mmCIF file of C-alpha atoms and ligand atoms in Angstrom:
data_model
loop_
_atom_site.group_PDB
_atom_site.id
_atom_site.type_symbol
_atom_site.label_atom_id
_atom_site.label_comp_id
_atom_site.label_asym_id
_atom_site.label_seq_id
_atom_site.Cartn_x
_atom_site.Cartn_y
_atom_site.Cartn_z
ATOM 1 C CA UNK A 27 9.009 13.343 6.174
ATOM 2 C CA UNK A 28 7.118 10.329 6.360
ATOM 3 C CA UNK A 29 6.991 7.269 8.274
ATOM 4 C CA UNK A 30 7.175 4.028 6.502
ATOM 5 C CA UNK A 31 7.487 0.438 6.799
ATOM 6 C CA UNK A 32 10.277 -1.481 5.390
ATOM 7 C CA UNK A 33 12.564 -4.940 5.628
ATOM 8 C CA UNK A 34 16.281 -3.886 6.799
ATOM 9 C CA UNK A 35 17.654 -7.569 6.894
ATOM 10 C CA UNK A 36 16.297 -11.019 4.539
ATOM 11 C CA UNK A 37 13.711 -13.170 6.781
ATOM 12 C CA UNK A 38 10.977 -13.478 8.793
ATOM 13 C CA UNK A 39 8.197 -10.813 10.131
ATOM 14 C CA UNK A 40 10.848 -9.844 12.495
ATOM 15 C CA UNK A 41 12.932 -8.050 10.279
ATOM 16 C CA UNK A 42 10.193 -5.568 9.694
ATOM 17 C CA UNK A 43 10.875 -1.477 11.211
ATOM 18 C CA UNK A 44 8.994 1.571 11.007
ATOM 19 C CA UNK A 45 11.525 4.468 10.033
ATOM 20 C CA UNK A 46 11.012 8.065 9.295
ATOM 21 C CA UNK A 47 12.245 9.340 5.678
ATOM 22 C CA UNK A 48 12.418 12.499 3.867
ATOM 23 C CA UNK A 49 10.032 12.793 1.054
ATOM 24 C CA UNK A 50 10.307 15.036 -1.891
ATOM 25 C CA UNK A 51 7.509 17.098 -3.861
ATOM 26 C CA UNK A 52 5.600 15.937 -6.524
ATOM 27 C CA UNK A 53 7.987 16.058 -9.592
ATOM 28 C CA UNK A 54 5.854 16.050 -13.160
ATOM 29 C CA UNK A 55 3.881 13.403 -13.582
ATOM 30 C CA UNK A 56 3.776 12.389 -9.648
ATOM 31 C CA UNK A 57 1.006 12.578 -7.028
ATOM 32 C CA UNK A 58 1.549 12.862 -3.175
ATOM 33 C CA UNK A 59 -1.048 11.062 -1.204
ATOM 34 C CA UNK A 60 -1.673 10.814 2.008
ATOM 35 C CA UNK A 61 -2.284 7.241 3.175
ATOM 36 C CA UNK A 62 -5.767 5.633 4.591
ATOM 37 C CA UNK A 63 -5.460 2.583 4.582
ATOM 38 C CA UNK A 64 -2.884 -0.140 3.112
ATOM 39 C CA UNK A 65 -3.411 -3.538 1.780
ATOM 40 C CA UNK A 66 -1.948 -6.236 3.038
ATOM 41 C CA UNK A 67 -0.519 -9.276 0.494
ATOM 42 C CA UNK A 68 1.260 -12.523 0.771
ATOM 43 C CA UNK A 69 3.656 -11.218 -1.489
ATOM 44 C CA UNK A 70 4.653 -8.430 0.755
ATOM 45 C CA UNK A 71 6.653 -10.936 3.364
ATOM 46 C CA UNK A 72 7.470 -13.415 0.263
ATOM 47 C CA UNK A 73 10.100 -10.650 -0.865
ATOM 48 C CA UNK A 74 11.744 -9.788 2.140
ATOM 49 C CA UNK A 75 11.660 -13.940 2.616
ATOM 50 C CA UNK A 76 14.344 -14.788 0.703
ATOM 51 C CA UNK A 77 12.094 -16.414 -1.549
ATOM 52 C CA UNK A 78 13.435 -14.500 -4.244
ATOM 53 C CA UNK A 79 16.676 -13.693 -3.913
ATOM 54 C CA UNK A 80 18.384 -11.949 -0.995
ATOM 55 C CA UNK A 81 20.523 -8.818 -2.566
ATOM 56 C CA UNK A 82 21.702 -7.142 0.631
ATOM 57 C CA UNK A 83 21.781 -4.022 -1.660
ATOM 58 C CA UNK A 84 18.408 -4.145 -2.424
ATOM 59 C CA UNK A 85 17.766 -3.047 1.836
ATOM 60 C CA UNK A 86 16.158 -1.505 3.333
ATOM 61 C CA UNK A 87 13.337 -3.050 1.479
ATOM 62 C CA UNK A 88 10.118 -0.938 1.306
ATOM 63 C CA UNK A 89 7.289 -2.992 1.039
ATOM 64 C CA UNK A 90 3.475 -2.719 -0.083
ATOM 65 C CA UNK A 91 2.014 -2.152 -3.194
ATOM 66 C CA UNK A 92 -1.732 -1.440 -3.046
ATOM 67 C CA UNK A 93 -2.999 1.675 -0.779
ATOM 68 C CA UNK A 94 -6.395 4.832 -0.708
ATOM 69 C CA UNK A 95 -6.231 8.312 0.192
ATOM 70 C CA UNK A 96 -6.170 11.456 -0.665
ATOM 71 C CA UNK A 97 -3.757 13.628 -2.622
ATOM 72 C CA UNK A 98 -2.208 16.107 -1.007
ATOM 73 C CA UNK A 99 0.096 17.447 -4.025
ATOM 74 C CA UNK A 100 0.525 16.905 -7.998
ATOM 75 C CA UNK A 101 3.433 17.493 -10.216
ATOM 76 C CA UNK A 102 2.359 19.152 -13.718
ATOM 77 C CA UNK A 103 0.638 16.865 -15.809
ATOM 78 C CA UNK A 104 -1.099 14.626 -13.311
ATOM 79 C CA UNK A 105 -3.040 12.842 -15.230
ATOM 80 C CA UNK A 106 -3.783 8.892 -14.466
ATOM 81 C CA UNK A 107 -6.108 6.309 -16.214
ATOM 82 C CA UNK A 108 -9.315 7.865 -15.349
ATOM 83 C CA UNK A 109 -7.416 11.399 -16.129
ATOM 84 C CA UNK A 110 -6.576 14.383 -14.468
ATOM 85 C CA UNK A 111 -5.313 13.863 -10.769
ATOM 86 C CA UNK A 112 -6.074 16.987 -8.344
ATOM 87 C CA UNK A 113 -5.121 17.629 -4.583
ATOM 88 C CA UNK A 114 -8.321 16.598 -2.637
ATOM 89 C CA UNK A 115 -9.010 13.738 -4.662
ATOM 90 C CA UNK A 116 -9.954 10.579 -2.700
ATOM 91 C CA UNK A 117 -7.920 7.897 -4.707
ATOM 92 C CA UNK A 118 -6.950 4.543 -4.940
ATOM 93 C CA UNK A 119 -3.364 3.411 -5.680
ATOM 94 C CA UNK A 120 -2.692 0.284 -7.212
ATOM 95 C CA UNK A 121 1.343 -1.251 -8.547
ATOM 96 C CA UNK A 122 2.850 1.272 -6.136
ATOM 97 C CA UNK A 123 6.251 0.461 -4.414
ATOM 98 C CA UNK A 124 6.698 1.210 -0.678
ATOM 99 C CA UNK A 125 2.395 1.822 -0.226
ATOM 100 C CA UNK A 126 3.448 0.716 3.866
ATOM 101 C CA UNK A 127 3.205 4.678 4.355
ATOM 102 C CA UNK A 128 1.939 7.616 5.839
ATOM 103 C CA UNK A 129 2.484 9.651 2.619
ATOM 104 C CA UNK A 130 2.955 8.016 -0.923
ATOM 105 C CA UNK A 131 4.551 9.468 -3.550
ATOM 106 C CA UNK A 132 3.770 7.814 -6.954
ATOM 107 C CA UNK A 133 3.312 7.937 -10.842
ATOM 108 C CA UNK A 134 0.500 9.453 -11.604
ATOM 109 C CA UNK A 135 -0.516 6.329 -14.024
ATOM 110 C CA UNK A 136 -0.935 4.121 -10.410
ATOM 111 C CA UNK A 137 -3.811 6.503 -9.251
ATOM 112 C CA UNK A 138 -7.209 5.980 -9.570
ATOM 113 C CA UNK A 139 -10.349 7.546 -8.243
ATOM 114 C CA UNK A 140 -11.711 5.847 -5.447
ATOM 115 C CA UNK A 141 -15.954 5.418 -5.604
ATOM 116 C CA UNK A 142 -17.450 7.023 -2.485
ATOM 117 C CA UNK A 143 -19.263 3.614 -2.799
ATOM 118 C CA UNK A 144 -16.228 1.735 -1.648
ATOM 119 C CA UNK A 145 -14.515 2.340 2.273
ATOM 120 C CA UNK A 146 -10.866 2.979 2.311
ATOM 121 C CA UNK A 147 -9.716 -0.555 4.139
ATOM 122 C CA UNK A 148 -11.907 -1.834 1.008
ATOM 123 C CA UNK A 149 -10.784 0.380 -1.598
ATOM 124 C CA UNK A 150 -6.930 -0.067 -0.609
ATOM 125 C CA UNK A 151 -6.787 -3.989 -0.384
ATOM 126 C CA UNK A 152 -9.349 -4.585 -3.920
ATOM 127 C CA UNK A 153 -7.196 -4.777 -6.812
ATOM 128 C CA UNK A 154 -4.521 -6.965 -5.615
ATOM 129 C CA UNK A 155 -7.249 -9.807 -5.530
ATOM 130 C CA UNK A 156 -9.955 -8.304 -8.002
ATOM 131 C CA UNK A 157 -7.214 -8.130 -10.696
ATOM 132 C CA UNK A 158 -5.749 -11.785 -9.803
ATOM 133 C CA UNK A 159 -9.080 -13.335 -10.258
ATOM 134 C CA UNK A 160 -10.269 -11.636 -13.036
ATOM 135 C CA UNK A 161 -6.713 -12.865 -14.920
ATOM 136 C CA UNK A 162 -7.454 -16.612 -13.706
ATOM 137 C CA UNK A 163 -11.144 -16.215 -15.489
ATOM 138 C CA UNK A 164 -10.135 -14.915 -18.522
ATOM 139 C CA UNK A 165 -6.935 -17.027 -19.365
ATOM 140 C CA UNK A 166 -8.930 -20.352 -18.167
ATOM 141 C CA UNK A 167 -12.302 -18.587 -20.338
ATOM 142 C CA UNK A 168 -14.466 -19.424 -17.089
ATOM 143 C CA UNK A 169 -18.408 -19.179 -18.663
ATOM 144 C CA UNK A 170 -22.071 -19.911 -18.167
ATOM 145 C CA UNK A 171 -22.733 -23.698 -17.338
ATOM 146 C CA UNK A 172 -19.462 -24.700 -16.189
ATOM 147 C CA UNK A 173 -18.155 -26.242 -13.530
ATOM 148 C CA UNK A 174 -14.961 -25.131 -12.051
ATOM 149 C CA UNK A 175 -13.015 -26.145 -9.212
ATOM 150 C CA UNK A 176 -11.586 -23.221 -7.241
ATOM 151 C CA UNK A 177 -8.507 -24.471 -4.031
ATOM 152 C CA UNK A 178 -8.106 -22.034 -1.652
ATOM 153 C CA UNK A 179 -11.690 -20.615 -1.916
ATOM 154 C CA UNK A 180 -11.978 -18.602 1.044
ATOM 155 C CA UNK A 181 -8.680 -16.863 0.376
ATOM 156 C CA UNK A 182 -8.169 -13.307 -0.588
ATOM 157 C CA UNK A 183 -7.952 -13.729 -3.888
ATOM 158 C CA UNK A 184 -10.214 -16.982 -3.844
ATOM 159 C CA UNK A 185 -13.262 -15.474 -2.757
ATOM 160 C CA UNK A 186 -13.002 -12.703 -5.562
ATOM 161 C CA UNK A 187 -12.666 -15.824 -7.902
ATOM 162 C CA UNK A 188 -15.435 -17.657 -6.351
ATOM 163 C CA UNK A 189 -17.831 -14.228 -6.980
ATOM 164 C CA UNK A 190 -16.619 -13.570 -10.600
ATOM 165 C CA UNK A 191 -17.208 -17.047 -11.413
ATOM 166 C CA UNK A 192 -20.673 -17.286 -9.928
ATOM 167 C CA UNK A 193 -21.302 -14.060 -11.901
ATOM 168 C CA UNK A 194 -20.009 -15.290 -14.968
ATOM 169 C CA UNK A 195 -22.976 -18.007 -14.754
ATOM 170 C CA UNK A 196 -20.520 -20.612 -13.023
ATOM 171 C CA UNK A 197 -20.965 -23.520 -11.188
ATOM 172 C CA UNK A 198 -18.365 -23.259 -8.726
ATOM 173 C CA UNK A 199 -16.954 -26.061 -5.864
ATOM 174 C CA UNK A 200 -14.396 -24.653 -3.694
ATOM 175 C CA UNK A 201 -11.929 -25.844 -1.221
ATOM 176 C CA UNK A 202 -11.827 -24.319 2.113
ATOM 177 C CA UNK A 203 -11.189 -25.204 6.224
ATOM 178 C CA UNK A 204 -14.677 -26.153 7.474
ATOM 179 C CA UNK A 205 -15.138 -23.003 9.369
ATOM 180 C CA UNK A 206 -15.113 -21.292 5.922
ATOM 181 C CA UNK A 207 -17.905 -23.113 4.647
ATOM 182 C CA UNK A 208 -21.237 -21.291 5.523
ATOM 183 C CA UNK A 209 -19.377 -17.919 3.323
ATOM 184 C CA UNK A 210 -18.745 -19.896 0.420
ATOM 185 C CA UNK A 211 -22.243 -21.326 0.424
ATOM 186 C CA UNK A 212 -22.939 -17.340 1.120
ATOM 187 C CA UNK A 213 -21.633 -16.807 -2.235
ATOM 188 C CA UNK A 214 -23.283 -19.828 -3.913
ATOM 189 C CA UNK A 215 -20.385 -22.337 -4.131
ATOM 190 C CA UNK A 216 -20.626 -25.535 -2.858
ATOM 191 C CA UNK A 217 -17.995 -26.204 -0.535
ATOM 192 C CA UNK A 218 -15.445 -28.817 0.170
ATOM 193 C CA UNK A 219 -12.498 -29.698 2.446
ATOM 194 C CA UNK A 220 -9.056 -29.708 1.014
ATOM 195 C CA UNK A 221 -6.415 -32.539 2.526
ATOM 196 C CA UNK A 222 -6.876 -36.079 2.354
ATOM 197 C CA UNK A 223 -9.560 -37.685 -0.265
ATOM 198 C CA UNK A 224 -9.874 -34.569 -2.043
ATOM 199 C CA UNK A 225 -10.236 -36.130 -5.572
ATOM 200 C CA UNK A 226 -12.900 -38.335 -4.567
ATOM 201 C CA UNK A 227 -14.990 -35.752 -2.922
ATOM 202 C CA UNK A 228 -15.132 -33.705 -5.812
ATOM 203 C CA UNK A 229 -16.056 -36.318 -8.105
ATOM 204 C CA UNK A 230 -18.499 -37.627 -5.739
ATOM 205 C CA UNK A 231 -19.910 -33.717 -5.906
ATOM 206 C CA UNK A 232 -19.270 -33.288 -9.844
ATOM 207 C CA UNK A 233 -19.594 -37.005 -11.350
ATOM 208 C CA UNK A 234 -19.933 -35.104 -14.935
ATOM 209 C CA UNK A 235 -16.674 -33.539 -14.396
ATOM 210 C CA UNK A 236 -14.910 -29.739 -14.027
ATOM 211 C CA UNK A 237 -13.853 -27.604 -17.110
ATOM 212 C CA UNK A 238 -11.720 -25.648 -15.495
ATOM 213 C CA UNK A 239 -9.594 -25.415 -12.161
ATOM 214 C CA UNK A 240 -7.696 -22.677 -10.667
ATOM 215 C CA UNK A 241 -5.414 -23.356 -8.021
ATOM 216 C CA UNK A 242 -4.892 -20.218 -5.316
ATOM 217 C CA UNK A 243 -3.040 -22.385 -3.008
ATOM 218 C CA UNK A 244 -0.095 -23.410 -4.951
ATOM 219 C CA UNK A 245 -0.245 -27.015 -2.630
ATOM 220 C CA UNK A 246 1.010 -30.136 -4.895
ATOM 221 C CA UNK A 247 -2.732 -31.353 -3.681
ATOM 222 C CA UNK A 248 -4.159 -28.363 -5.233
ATOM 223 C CA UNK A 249 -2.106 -29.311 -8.716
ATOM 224 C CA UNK A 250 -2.950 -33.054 -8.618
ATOM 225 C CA UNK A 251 -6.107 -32.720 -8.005
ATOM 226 C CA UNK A 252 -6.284 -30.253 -10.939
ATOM 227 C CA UNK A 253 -4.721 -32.067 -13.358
ATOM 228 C CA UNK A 254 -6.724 -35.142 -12.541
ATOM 229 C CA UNK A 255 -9.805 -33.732 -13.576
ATOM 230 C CA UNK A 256 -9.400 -31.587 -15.906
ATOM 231 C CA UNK A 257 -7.590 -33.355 -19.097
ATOM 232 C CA UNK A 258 -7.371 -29.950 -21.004
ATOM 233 C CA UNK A 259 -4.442 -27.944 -19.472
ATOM 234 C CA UNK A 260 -4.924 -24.513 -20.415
ATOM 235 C CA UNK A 261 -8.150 -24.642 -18.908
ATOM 236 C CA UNK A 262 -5.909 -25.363 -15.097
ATOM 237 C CA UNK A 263 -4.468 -22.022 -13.684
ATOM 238 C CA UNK A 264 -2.331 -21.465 -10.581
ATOM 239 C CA UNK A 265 -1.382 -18.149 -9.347
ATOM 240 C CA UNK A 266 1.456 -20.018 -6.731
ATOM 241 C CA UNK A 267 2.887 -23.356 -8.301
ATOM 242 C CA UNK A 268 4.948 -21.578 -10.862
ATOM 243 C CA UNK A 269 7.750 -24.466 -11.028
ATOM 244 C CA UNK A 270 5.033 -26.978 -11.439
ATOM 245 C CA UNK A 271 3.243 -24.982 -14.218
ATOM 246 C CA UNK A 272 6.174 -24.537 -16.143
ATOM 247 C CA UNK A 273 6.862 -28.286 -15.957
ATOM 248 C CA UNK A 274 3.521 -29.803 -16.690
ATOM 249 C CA UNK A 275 2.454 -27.214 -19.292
ATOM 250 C CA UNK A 276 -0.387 -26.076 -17.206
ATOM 251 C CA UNK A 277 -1.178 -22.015 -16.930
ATOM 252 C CA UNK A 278 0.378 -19.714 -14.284
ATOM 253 C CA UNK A 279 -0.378 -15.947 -14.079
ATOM 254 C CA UNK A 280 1.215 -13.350 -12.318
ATOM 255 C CA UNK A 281 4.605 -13.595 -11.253
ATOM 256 C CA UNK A 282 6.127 -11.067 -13.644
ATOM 257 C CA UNK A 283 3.905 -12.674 -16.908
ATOM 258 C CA UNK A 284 3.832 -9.276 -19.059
ATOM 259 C CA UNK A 285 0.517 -10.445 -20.379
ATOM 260 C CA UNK A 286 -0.936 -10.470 -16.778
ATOM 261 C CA UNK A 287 0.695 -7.507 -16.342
ATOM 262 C CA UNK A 288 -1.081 -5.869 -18.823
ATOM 263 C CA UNK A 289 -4.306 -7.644 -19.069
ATOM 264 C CA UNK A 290 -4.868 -6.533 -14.962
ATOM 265 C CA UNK A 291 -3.797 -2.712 -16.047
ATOM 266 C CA UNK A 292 -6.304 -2.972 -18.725
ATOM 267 C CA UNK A 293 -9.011 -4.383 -16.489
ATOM 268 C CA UNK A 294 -8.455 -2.497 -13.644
ATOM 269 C CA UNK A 295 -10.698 0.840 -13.847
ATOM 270 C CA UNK A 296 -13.603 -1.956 -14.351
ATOM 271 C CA UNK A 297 -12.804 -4.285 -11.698
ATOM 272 C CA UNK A 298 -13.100 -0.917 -9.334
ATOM 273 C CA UNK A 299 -16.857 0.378 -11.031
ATOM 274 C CA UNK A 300 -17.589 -3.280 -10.560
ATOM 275 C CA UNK A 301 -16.577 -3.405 -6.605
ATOM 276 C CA UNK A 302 -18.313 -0.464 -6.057
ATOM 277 C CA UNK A 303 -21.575 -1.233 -8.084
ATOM 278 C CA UNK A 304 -21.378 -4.460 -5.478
ATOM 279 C CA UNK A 305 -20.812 -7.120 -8.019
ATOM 280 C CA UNK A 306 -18.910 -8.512 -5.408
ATOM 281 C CA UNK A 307 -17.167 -7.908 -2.065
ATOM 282 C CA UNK A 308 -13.929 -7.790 -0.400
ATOM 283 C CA UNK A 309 -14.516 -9.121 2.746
ATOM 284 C CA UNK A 310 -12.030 -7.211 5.388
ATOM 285 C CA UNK A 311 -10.879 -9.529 8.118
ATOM 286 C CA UNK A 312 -8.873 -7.148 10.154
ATOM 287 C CA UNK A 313 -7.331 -3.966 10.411
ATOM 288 C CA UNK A 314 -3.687 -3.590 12.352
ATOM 289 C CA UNK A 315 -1.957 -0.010 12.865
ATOM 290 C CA UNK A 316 1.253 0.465 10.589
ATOM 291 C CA UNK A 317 3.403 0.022 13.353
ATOM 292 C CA UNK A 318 2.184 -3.470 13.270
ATOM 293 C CA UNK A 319 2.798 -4.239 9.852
ATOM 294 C CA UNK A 320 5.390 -7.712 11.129
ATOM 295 C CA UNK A 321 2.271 -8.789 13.064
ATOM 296 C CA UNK A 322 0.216 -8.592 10.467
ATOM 297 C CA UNK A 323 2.527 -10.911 8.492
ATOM 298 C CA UNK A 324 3.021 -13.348 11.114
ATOM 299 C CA UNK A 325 -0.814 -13.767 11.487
ATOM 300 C CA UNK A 326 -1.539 -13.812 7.374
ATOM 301 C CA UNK A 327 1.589 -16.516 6.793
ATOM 302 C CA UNK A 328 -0.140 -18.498 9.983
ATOM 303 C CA UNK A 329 -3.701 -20.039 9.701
ATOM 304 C CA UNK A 330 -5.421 -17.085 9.649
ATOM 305 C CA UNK A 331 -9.390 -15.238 9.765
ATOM 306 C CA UNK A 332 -11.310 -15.375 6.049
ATOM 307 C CA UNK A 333 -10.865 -12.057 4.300
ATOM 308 C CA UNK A 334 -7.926 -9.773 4.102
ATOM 309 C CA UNK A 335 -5.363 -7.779 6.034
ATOM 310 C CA UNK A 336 -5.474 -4.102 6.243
ATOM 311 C CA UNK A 337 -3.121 -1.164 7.815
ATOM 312 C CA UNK A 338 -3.905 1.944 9.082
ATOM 313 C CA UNK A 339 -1.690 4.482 9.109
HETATM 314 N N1 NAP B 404 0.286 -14.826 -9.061
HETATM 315 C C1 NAP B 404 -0.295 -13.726 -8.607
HETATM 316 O O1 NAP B 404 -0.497 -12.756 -9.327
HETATM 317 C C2 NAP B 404 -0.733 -13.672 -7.171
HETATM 318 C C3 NAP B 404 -1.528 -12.612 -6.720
HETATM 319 C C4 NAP B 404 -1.992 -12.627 -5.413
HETATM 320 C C5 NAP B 404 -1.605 -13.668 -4.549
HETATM 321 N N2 NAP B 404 -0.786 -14.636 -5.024
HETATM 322 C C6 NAP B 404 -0.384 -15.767 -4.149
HETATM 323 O O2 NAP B 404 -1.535 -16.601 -3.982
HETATM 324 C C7 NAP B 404 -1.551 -17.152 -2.686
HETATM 325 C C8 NAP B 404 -2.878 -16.781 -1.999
HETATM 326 O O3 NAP B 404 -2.936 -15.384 -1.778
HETATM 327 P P1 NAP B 404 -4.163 -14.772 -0.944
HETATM 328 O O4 NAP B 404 -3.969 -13.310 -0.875
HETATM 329 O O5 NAP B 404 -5.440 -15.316 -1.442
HETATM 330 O O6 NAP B 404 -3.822 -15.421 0.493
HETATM 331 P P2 NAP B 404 -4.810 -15.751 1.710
HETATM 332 O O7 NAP B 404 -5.845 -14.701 1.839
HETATM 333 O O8 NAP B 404 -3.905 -16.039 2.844
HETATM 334 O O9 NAP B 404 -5.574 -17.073 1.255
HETATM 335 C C9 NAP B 404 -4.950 -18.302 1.188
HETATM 336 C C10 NAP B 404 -5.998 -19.365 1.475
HETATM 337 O O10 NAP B 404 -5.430 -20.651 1.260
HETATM 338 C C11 NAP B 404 -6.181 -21.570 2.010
HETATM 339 N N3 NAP B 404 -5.303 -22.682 2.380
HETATM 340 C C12 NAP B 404 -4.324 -22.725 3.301
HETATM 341 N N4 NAP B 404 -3.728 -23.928 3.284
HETATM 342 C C13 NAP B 404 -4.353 -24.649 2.316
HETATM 343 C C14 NAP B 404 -4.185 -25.962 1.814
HETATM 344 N N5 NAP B 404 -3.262 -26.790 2.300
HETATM 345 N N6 NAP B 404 -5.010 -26.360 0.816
HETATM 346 C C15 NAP B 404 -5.965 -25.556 0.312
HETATM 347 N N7 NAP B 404 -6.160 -24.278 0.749
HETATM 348 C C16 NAP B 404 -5.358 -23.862 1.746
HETATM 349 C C17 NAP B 404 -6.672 -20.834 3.232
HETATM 350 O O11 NAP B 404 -8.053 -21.131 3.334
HETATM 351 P P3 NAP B 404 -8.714 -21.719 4.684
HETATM 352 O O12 NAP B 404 -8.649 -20.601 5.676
HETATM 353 O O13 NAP B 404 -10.083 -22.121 4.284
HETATM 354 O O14 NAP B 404 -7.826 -22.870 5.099
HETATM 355 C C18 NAP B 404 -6.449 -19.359 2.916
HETATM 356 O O15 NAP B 404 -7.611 -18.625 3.052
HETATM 357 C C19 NAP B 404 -0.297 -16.633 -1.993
HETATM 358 O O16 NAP B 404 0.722 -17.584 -2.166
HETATM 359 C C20 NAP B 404 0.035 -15.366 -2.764
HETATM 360 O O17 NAP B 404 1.392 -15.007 -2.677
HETATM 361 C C21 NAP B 404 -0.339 -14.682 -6.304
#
């Protein structure tokens, strides 16, 4: 048995149970593990939202998709992207479905070792928001001696973009609440409120212009802002404003795009040797227990601390 969290009804954090369920042995080409830590995404109360659709047969909904541990048990022919998978093995998962768990079962192809360089809480909520940014760099070709304009900066995903670009040789402005500003200036970006008089801020801060802007916020500020300095679309990503993407033939990623899909797979044994080398952080703002997993969801949908959520099993 195991105890999980999952959605038994479409809507808000309340809607969230813990329940106890049977879980089977490894078949071939599975891994048991036995959950440390969870990470804790917007996306995880988006589905349950409504947002998406609201299939009653779809419920219970299990939730969660990112988790570290340790494997208990492997089928035959465990072997995942960095090979062989053994019980013992202190691992991160990463595209899993139900990862709001004491024990996981998954396909061997969604473990990965965990560096001894990297916590759990840090290893479990990394490649949600490592692989995120690293697709908004690459599809807007983020390099040395740019400028780019990055909404939502002190976000989970947003500060991973902030660091990549700043290692990519970036110059990077970023929108944030004031209380956010001293980390991005931490990180080497030059901060900026978002609301009101946002375009003429950032001109007054980049009067030679941005290359490229990538929207974490999904706000129609964010995309107006975007598209009103910076004249060459595909160099304006969102990873939220899919409907206005699609309209005004700017970039989205994520979302189901295959080629995200694939280009984060591809990236993603990096993007971990990369955390753990420290070529950037991911800051932790707070842990909750899994029993807690709703409150955690009302506090991350509300204003909430910089950094991101965590469970503990
Ligand atoms: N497409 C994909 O593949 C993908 C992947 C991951 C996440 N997402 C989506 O991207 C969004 C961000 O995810 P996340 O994990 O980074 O969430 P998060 O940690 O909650 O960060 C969101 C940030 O947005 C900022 N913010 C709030 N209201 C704002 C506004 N009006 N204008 C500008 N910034 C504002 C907040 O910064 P302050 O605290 O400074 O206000 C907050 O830190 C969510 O909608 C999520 O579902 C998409």
């Amino acid at each position: 048995m195991t105890r999980v969290a999952v959605a038994t009804a479409f809507g808000g954090p309340e809607v969230v149970r813990i329940v106890d369920e049977a879980l089977a042995q490894p078949a071939a080409g599975q891994v048991l593990v036995e959950v440390k830590a969870i990470g804790v995404n917007p996306i995880d109360y988006k589905l349950y939202s409504g947002a998406f659709g609201s299939d009653s047969s779809t419920l219970p909904l299990h939730l969660g998709s990112e988790a570290s541990g340790v494997v208990l048990a492997v089928g035959n022919s465990a072997t995942g992207p960095a090979g062989p998978i053994a019980a013992g093995d202190e691992v991160i998962v990463t595209g899993a479905k139900g990862a709001y768990a004491e024990k996981l079962l998954v396909p061997a192809d969604a473990v990965l070792p965990k560096p001894a360089e990297l916590d759990w809480e840090t290893a479990a909520g990394l490649l949600v928001v490592a692989g995120t940014s690293y697709d908004t760099l690459e599809v807007t070709h983020v390099g040395e001696g740019e400028t780019v304009l990055v909404h939502g900066a002190a976000g989970g995903v947003g500060s991973i973009v902030v660091q990549q670009a700043k290692a990519r040789g970036a110059r990077v402005i970023g929108t944030a609440r004031a209380v956010n500003h001293d980390a991005l200036r931490a990180y080497g970006a030059e901060p900026v409120e978002y609301g009101d008089g946002l375009l003429e801020r950032v001109k007054a801060l980049a009067p030679g212009g941005i290359d490229a802007a990538i929207d974490t916020v999904g706000t129609d500020e964010a995309v107006d802002v975007s598209l009103a300095l910076v004249s060459d679309t595909s160099r304006i990503v969102t990873i939220a404003a899919f409907g206005r993407a699609a309209d005004e033939g700017f970039q989205s990623v994520g979302g189901g795009n295959p080629q995200s899909a694939e280009r984060r797979k591809n990236a993603r044994l990096a993007l971990v040797a990369s955390a753990a080398a420290g070529d950037f952080s991911v800051p932790i703002a707070k842990t909750f227990p899994l029993a807690d997993a709703g409150t955690a969801h009302a506090e991350l949908k509300a204003e909430h601390p910089r950094g991101k959520f965590v469970l503990i099993p």
